[in-house]
Coordinates of C-alpha atoms in Angstrom, one line a residue:
Chain A
E1 CA 6.4 29.4 -71.3
T2 CA 4.6 25.8 -71.4
G3 CA 3.0 25.0 -67.8
V4 CA 5.0 21.7 -67.9
T5 CA 7.4 21.8 -64.9
Q6 CA 10.2 19.3 -64.2
S7 CA 12.1 18.5 -61.1
P8 CA 14.9 18.6 -60.1
T9 CA 16.7 20.7 -62.4
H10 CA 20.1 19.3 -62.0
L11 CA 21.3 15.8 -60.6
I12 CA 24.7 14.6 -60.1
K13 CA 24.4 10.7 -60.0
T14 CA 26.9 8.1 -59.3
R15 CA 27.4 5.2 -61.7
G16 CA 25.3 2.2 -60.7
Q17 CA 22.6 4.2 -58.7
Q18 CA 19.2 4.9 -59.7
V19 CA 17.4 8.2 -60.1
T20 CA 13.9 9.4 -60.1
L21 CA 13.0 12.6 -62.4
R22 CA 9.6 14.1 -62.4
C23 CA 7.1 15.8 -64.4
S24 CA 3.6 17.7 -64.1
S25 CA 1.9 18.5 -67.2
Q26 CA 0.3 21.0 -68.6
S27 CA -3.4 21.7 -67.5
G28 CA -6.0 20.0 -70.0
H29 CA -3.2 17.4 -71.0
N30 CA -3.6 13.8 -70.5
T31 CA -0.6 12.3 -72.0
V32 CA 3.5 12.6 -71.3
S33 CA 6.3 11.7 -73.0
W34 CA 9.5 11.4 -72.0
Y35 CA 12.9 12.4 -74.2
Q36 CA 16.5 12.0 -73.7
Q37 CA 19.0 14.6 -75.3
A38 CA 22.7 14.5 -75.4
L39 CA 25.1 17.4 -75.7
G40 CA 24.9 18.6 -79.4
Q41 CA 22.4 16.1 -80.6
G42 CA 18.1 16.4 -80.8
P43 CA 16.1 14.9 -78.5
Q44 CA 15.6 10.9 -78.7
F45 CA 12.0 9.4 -77.7
I46 CA 12.1 7.4 -74.5
F47 CA 8.6 6.4 -74.3
Q48 CA 4.8 7.9 -73.6
Y49 CA 2.2 7.5 -70.9
Y50 CA -1.4 7.9 -71.4
R51 CA -4.0 7.0 -69.0
E52 CA -1.4 5.5 -66.7
E53 CA 0.0 3.2 -69.0
E54 CA 3.1 3.0 -71.3
N55 CA 1.7 4.1 -74.7
G56 CA 4.6 3.4 -77.1
R57 CA 8.5 2.9 -76.7
G58 CA 11.5 4.0 -78.2
N59 CA 15.0 2.0 -78.2
F60 CA 15.9 2.1 -74.4
P61 CA 16.9 -0.5 -72.5
P62 CA 14.2 -2.1 -69.6
R63 CA 16.4 -0.3 -67.1
F64 CA 14.4 3.0 -68.0
S65 CA 10.8 2.9 -66.6
G66 CA 8.1 5.3 -65.9
L67 CA 4.9 5.8 -64.4
Q68 CA 2.0 7.8 -65.0
F69 CA -0.5 9.1 -61.8
P70 CA -4.4 10.0 -61.9
N71 CA -3.5 13.5 -62.0
Y72 CA -1.4 12.9 -65.3
S73 CA 2.0 14.0 -63.7
S74 CA 4.8 11.3 -64.5
E75 CA 7.9 9.8 -63.2
L76 CA 11.0 8.6 -65.5
N77 CA 13.1 5.8 -63.4
V78 CA 16.6 4.8 -64.6
N79 CA 18.5 1.8 -62.7
A80 CA 22.0 1.2 -62.4
L81 CA 23.2 4.3 -64.0
E82 CA 25.6 4.6 -66.8
L83 CA 28.2 7.5 -67.6
D84 CA 26.0 7.5 -71.3
D85 CA 23.0 8.4 -69.4
S86 CA 24.4 11.7 -69.0
A87 CA 22.3 13.9 -70.8
L88 CA 19.2 16.4 -70.4
Y89 CA 15.8 14.6 -69.8
L90 CA 13.0 16.3 -71.0
C91 CA 9.2 15.5 -70.7
A92 CA 6.5 17.0 -73.0
S93 CA 2.8 16.9 -72.5
S94 CA 0.0 16.9 -74.6
F95 CA -3.3 16.3 -75.1
N96 CA -4.2 12.6 -76.5
R97 CA -7.6 12.7 -78.7
G98 CA -6.7 9.5 -80.2
F99 CA -3.5 10.7 -81.4
S100 CA -0.8 13.0 -79.7
Y101 CA 0.2 16.2 -81.7
E102 CA 1.4 19.3 -80.3
Q103 CA 3.9 18.2 -77.7
Y104 CA 4.7 21.2 -75.5
F105 CA 8.2 20.7 -73.3
G106 CA 9.2 21.3 -69.8
P107 CA 12.5 22.9 -69.1
G108 CA 14.2 19.4 -68.4
T109 CA 16.6 17.9 -65.8
R110 CA 20.2 17.6 -66.6
L111 CA 21.5 14.4 -65.4
T112 CA 25.1 13.9 -65.0
V113 CA 26.5 10.6 -64.1
T114 CA 29.9 10.1 -62.8
Chain B
G1 CA 12.5 3.3 -88.0
E2 CA 12.3 6.8 -89.2
N3 CA 15.5 8.8 -90.6
V4 CA 15.4 12.7 -90.4
E5 CA 18.2 15.1 -92.0
Q6 CA 18.3 18.6 -91.7
H7 CA 20.1 20.8 -94.2
P8 CA 21.9 22.9 -93.6
S9 CA 23.6 22.0 -90.2
T10 CA 24.7 25.3 -89.7
L11 CA 23.3 28.6 -91.1
S12 CA 24.7 32.2 -90.8
V13 CA 22.6 35.2 -92.0
Q14 CA 22.7 38.9 -91.4
E15 CA 19.7 40.8 -89.7
G16 CA 16.9 41.1 -92.4
D17 CA 17.6 38.5 -94.5
S18 CA 15.6 35.2 -94.9
A19 CA 16.6 31.8 -93.5
V20 CA 15.4 28.6 -95.1
I21 CA 16.0 24.9 -93.4
K22 CA 14.9 21.7 -95.4
C23 CA 14.0 18.7 -93.5
T24 CA 14.1 15.1 -95.1
Y25 CA 12.3 12.2 -93.6
S26 CA 11.8 8.5 -94.6
D27 CA 8.6 7.5 -93.3
S28 CA 5.7 7.7 -95.5
A29 CA 3.3 7.2 -93.0
S30 CA 4.4 10.4 -91.2
N31 CA 1.6 12.7 -90.6
Y32 CA 2.5 15.8 -88.7
F33 CA 5.5 18.2 -89.2
P34 CA 6.4 20.5 -86.7
W35 CA 9.3 22.5 -86.0
Y36 CA 11.0 23.4 -82.5
K37 CA 13.4 26.1 -81.5
Q38 CA 15.5 25.5 -78.7
E39 CA 17.6 28.3 -77.3
L40 CA 20.9 27.7 -75.6
G41 CA 20.0 26.2 -72.2
K42 CA 16.2 26.2 -72.5
R43 CA 13.6 23.8 -73.4
P44 CA 12.4 23.2 -77.0
Q45 CA 9.5 25.3 -77.9
L46 CA 6.9 24.5 -80.8
I47 CA 7.0 27.4 -83.0
I48 CA 4.8 26.0 -86.2
D49 CA 3.6 22.6 -87.3
I50 CA 1.7 21.5 -90.1
R51 CA -0.4 18.3 -91.2
S52 CA -0.5 16.1 -94.2
N53 CA -3.7 17.8 -95.7
V54 CA -2.1 21.2 -95.7
G55 CA 0.7 22.4 -98.1
E56 CA 1.8 25.5 -96.6
K57 CA 1.1 27.2 -93.1
K58 CA 2.2 31.0 -91.9
D59 CA 2.4 32.5 -89.0
Q60 CA 4.1 36.2 -89.2
R61 CA 7.4 35.6 -90.1
I62 CA 7.8 32.2 -90.0
A63 CA 6.1 29.6 -92.6
V64 CA 6.4 25.9 -93.4
T65 CA 6.2 24.4 -96.5
L66 CA 5.3 20.4 -97.1
N67 CA 6.1 17.8 -100.2
K68 CA 4.8 14.6 -98.8
T69 CA 5.5 13.2 -102.3
A70 CA 9.3 14.0 -101.9
K71 CA 9.4 13.7 -98.0
H72 CA 10.5 16.8 -96.7
F73 CA 9.2 20.1 -95.4
S74 CA 11.0 23.4 -95.0
L75 CA 10.9 26.1 -92.1
H76 CA 11.3 29.4 -93.7
I77 CA 11.9 32.7 -91.7
T78 CA 11.8 36.1 -93.2
E79 CA 13.0 39.7 -91.6
T80 CA 15.3 37.6 -89.4
Q81 CA 16.4 39.1 -86.0
P82 CA 19.3 38.4 -83.4
E83 CA 16.4 36.7 -81.3
D84 CA 16.0 34.1 -83.8
S85 CA 19.5 32.8 -83.2
A86 CA 19.1 29.1 -82.1
V87 CA 19.2 25.4 -82.9
Y88 CA 16.2 24.5 -84.7
F89 CA 14.7 20.7 -85.2
C90 CA 12.2 19.3 -87.3
A91 CA 10.6 16.4 -85.8
P92 CA 7.9 14.6 -88.0
Q93 CA 5.5 12.2 -86.4
R94 CA 3.1 9.4 -87.5
E95 CA -0.2 9.2 -86.0
R96 CA -0.1 5.4 -85.3
D97 CA 2.7 2.5 -85.0
G98 CA 1.3 -0.5 -85.7
G99 CA -2.2 -0.9 -83.7
T100 CA -1.2 1.8 -81.1
S101 CA -2.0 5.4 -81.4
Y102 CA 0.7 7.5 -80.1
G103 CA 2.9 10.7 -80.7
K104 CA 6.7 9.7 -81.1
L105 CA 8.7 13.0 -82.3
T106 CA 11.7 11.6 -84.2
F107 CA 14.1 14.7 -84.1
G108 CA 16.4 15.7 -86.8
Q109 CA 19.9 16.7 -85.6
G110 CA 19.5 20.2 -85.7
T111 CA 20.4 23.6 -87.8
I112 CA 22.0 26.0 -85.7
L113 CA 21.0 29.3 -86.9
T114 CA 23.2 32.6 -86.4
V115 CA 21.5 36.1 -86.9
H116 CA 24.1 38.6 -87.2
P117 CA 23.0 42.2 -86.4

């Protein structure tokens, strides 16, 4: 198992609400990436945080936002939830030494939007 | 953006047989090629990876081969065991996107491997 942790494990929200998901990176890692995995599909890149700043973003609308803290942990915030936001949200930590290889995933947060 | 395809989408083998999954990608700037294993309800687990300056890498029963010219790489599992049953994802990555250096993994759609005892 990796040292990457996520909370909460499961979450049920109503359409239009806001949600915050949390991720603690593996010891020694300074970069956190977030992915969305819909049922039966591969994970899709949302964005990456390095040195407390967004360091690359996938094709997700601005209502998906994030933060990284000085201890390298991270939050993913989603506003105005839609039914299609129901998915497994995964964070992955890595060490950026000019590039980030070897990303290690946390167990994920299962978000259900009703 | 990067297009990533895996074949086959499902693979069923008998215990002890070999399994091969192929991943084709479109971005010639990709230079890092990992494979992830995801068991039902669990996190993706990095099982092997290869960088563009290497053609083949092996770790016990698992190997990855890379053909950068043809833009594909393959996962090879020998002497398969029931515990190898899972979904396998390839996720090629480029080192830089424009002026930004970051690691965006682009996942394939996955291959469901079933190993029958």
